[in-house]
Structure formats: structure tokens, C-alpha cells
mmCIF file with all atom_site columns, C-alpha atoms in Angstrom:
data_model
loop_
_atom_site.group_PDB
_atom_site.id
_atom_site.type_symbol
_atom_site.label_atom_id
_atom_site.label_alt_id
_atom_site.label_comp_id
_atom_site.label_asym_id
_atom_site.label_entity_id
_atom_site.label_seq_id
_atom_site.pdbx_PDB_ins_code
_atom_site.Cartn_x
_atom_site.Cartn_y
_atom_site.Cartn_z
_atom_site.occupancy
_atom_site.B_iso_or_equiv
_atom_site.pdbx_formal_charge
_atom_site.auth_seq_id
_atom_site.auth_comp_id
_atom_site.auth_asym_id
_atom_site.auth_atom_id
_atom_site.pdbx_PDB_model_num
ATOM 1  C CA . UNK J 1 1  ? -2.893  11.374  -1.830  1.00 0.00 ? 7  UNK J CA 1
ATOM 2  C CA . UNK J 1 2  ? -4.270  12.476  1.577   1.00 0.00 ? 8  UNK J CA 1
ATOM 3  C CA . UNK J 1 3  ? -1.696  11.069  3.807   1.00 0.00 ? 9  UNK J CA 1
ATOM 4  C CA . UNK J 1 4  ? 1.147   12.807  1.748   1.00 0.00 ? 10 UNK J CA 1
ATOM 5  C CA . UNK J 1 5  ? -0.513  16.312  1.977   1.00 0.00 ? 11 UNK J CA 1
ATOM 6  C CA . UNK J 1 6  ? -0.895  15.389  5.931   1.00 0.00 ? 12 UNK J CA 1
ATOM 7  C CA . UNK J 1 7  ? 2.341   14.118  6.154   1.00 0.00 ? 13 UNK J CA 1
ATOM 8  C CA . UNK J 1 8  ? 1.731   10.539  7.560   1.00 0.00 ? 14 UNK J CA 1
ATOM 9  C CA . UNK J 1 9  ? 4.006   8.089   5.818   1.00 0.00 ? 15 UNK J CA 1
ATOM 10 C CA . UNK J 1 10 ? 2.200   5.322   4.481   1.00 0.00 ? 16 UNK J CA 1
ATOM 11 C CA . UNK J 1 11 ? 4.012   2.723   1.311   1.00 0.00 ? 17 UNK J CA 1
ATOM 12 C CA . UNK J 1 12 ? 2.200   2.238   -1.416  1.00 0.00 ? 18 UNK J CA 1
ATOM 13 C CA . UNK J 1 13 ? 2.916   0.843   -5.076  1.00 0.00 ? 19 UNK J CA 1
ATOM 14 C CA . UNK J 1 14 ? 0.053   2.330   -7.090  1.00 0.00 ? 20 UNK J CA 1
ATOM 15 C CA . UNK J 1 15 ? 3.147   4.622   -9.286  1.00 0.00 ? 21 UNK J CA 1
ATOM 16 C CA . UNK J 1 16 ? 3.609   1.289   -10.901 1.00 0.00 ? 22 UNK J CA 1
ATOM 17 C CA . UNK J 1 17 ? 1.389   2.390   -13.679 1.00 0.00 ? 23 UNK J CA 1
ATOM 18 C CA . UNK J 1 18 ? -0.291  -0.476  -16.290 1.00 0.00 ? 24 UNK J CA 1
ATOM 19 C CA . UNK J 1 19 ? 1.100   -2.762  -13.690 1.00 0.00 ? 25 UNK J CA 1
ATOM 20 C CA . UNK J 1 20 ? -1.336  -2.196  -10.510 1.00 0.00 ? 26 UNK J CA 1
ATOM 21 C CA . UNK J 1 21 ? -4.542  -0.328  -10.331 1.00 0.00 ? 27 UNK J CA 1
ATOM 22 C CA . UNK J 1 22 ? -5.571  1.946   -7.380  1.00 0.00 ? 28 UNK J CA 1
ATOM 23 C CA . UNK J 1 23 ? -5.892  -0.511  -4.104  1.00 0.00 ? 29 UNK J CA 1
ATOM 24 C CA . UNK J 1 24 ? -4.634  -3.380  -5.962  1.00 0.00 ? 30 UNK J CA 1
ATOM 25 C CA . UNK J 1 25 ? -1.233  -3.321  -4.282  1.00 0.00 ? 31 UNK J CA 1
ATOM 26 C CA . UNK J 1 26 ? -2.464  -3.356  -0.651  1.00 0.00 ? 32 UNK J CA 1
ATOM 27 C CA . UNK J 1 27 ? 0.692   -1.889  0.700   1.00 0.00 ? 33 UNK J CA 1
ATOM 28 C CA . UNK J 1 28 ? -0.815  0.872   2.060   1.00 0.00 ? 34 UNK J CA 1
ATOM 29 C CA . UNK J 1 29 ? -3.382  -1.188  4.751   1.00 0.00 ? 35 UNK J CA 1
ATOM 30 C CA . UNK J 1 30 ? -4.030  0.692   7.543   1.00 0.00 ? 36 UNK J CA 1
ATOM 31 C CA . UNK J 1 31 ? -6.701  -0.750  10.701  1.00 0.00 ? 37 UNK J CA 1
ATOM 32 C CA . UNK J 1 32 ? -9.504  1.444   11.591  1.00 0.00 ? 38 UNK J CA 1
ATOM 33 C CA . UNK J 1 33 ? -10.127 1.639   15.257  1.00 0.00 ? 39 UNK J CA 1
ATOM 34 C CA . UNK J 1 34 ? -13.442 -0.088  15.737  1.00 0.00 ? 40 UNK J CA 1
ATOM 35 C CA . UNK J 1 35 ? -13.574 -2.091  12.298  1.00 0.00 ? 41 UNK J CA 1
ATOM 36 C CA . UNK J 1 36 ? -12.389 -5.551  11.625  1.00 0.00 ? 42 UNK J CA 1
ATOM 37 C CA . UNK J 1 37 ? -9.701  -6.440  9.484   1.00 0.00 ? 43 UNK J CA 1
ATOM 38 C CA . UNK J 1 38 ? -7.815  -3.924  7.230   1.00 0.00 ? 44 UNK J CA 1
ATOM 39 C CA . UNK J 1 39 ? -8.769  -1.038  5.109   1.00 0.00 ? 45 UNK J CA 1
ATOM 40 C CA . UNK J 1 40 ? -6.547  0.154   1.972   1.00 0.00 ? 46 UNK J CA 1
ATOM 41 C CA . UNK J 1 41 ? -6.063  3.953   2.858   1.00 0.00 ? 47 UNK J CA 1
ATOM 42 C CA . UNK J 1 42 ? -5.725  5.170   -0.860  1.00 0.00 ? 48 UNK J CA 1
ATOM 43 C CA . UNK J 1 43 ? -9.024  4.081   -1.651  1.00 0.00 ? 49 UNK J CA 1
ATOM 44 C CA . UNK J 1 44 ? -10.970 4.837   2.195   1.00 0.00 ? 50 UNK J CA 1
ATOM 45 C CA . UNK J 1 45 ? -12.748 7.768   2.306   1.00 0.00 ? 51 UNK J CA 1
ATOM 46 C CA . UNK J 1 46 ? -12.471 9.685   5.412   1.00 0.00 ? 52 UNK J CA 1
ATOM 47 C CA . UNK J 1 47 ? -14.813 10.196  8.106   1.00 0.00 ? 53 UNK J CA 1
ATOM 48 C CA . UNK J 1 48 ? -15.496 12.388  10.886  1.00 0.00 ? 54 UNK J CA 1
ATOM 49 C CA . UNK J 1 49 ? -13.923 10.739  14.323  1.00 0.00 ? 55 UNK J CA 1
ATOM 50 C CA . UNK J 1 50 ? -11.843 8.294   12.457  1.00 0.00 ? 56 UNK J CA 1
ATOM 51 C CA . UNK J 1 51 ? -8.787  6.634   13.836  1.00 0.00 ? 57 UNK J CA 1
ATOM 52 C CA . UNK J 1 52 ? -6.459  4.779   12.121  1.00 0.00 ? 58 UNK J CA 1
ATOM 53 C CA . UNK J 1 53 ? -3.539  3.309   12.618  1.00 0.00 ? 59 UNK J CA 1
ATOM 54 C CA . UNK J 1 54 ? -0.511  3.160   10.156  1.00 0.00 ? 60 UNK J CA 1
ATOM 55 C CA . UNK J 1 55 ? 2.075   1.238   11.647  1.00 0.00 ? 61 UNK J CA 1
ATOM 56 C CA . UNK J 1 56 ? 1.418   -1.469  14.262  1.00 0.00 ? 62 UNK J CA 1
ATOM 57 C CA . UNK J 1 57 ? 3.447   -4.599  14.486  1.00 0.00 ? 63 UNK J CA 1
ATOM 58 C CA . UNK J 1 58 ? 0.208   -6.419  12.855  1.00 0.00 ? 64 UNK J CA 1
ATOM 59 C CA . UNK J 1 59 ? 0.239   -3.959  9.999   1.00 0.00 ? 65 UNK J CA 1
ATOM 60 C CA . UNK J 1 60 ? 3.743   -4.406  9.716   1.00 0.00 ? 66 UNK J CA 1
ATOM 61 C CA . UNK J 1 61 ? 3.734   -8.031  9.456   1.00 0.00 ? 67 UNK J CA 1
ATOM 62 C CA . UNK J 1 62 ? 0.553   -7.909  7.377   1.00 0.00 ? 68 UNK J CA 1
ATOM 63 C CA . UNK J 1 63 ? 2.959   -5.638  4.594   1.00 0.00 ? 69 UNK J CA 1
ATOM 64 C CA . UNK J 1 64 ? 5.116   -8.200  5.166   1.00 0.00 ? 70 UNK J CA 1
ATOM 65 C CA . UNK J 1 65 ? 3.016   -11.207 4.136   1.00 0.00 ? 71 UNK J CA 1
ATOM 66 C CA . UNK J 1 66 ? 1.853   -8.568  0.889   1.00 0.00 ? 72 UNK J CA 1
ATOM 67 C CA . UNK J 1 67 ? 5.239   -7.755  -0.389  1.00 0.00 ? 73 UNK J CA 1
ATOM 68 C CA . UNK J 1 68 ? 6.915   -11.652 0.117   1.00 0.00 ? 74 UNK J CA 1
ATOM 69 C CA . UNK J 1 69 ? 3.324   -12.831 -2.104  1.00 0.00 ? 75 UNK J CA 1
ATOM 70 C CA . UNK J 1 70 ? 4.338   -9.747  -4.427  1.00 0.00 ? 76 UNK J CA 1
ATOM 71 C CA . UNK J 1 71 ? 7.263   -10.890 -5.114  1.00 0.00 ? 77 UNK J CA 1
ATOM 72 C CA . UNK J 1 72 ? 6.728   -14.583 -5.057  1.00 0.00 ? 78 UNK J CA 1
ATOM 73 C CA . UNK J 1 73 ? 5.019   -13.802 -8.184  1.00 0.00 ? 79 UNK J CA 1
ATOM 74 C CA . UNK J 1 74 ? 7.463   -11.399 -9.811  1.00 0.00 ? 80 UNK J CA 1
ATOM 75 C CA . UNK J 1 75 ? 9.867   -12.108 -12.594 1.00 0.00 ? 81 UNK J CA 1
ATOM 76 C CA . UNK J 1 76 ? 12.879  -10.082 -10.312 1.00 0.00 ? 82 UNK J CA 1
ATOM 77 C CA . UNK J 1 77 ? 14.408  -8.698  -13.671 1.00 0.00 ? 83 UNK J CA 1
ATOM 78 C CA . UNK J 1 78 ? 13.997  -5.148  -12.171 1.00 0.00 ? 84 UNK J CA 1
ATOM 79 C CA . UNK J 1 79 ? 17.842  -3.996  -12.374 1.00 0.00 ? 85 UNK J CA 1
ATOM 80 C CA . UNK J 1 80 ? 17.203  -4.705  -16.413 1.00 0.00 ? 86 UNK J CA 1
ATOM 81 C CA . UNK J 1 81 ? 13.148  -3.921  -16.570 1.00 0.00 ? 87 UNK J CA 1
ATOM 82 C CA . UNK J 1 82 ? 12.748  -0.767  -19.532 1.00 0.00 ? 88 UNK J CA 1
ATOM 83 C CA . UNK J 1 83 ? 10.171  0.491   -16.467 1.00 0.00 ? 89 UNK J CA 1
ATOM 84 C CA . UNK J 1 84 ? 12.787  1.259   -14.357 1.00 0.00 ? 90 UNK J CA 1
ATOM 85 C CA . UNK J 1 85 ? 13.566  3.993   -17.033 1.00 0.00 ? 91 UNK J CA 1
ATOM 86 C CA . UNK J 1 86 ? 9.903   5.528   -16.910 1.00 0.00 ? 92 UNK J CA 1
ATOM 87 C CA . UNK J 1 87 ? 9.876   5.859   -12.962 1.00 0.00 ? 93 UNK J CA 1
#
């Protein structure tokens, strides 16, 4: 992914193959200076004199709110789950 090769630390879940498409996750939001809302940086294509930023406390709590609905919805047998082996 882009932010990987420029170093820019952004989570994501997308690895989880057959579980979550591209984007689905929506971990990796990111807000782009001059747009409203968020944008999901694995599937934003880049453009000349963008800025975006990767870690404010809104993103933050925004990831939150993602990973707690995540998980809401998740059986939690991941210690057992025969993925766990694939990873």
C-alpha cells in the first residue's frame, strides 16, 4: 500500500482475506484537509496538493467507534479461529 512504501503508519484490516474486502474495514480513515467527513486511504487515490491527516483525536475516536462496532459483531473465538493459523 502507499502509506507503507512512504512510511506513514496507518491500521488497517484488509489481510483478513474472505472476511473483508478492500475499504470494507474502515480502519484506515484518514480526513482530507478541505473535504468533509472521512476518506478510507487504501482505496483514495492521490492527488497533487493533498493533505491528510492520519491521526487526530477525531480520527482516533472515529477508529474507535469502528473497531468497538467490529467487534460488537464478532464471534471473539479468535485464540481458537483455524484463521489465526493462515495469518
Amino acid at each position: 500500500m502507499q502509506q507503507e512504501r512512504l512510511g506513514v503508519d496507518i491500521p488497517t484490516l484488509c489481510f483478513l482475506k474472505d472476511i473483508n474486502e478492500i475499504g470494507d474495514c474502515r480502519m484506515c480513515i484518514v480526513e482530507i484537509e478541505g473535504r468533509k467527513g472521512f476518506a478510507t486511504s487504501c482505496i483514495q487515490k492521490v492527488e497533487e496538493g493533498m493533505i491528510v491527516k492520519t491521526n487526530t483525536p477525531e480520527i482516533m475516536e472515529a477508529r474507535h467507534v469502528i473497531l468497538d462496532l467490529i467487534i460488537s459483531n464478532h464471534s471473539k473465538d479468535c485464540l481458537t479461529c483455524t484463521r489465526l493459523r493462515k495469518l
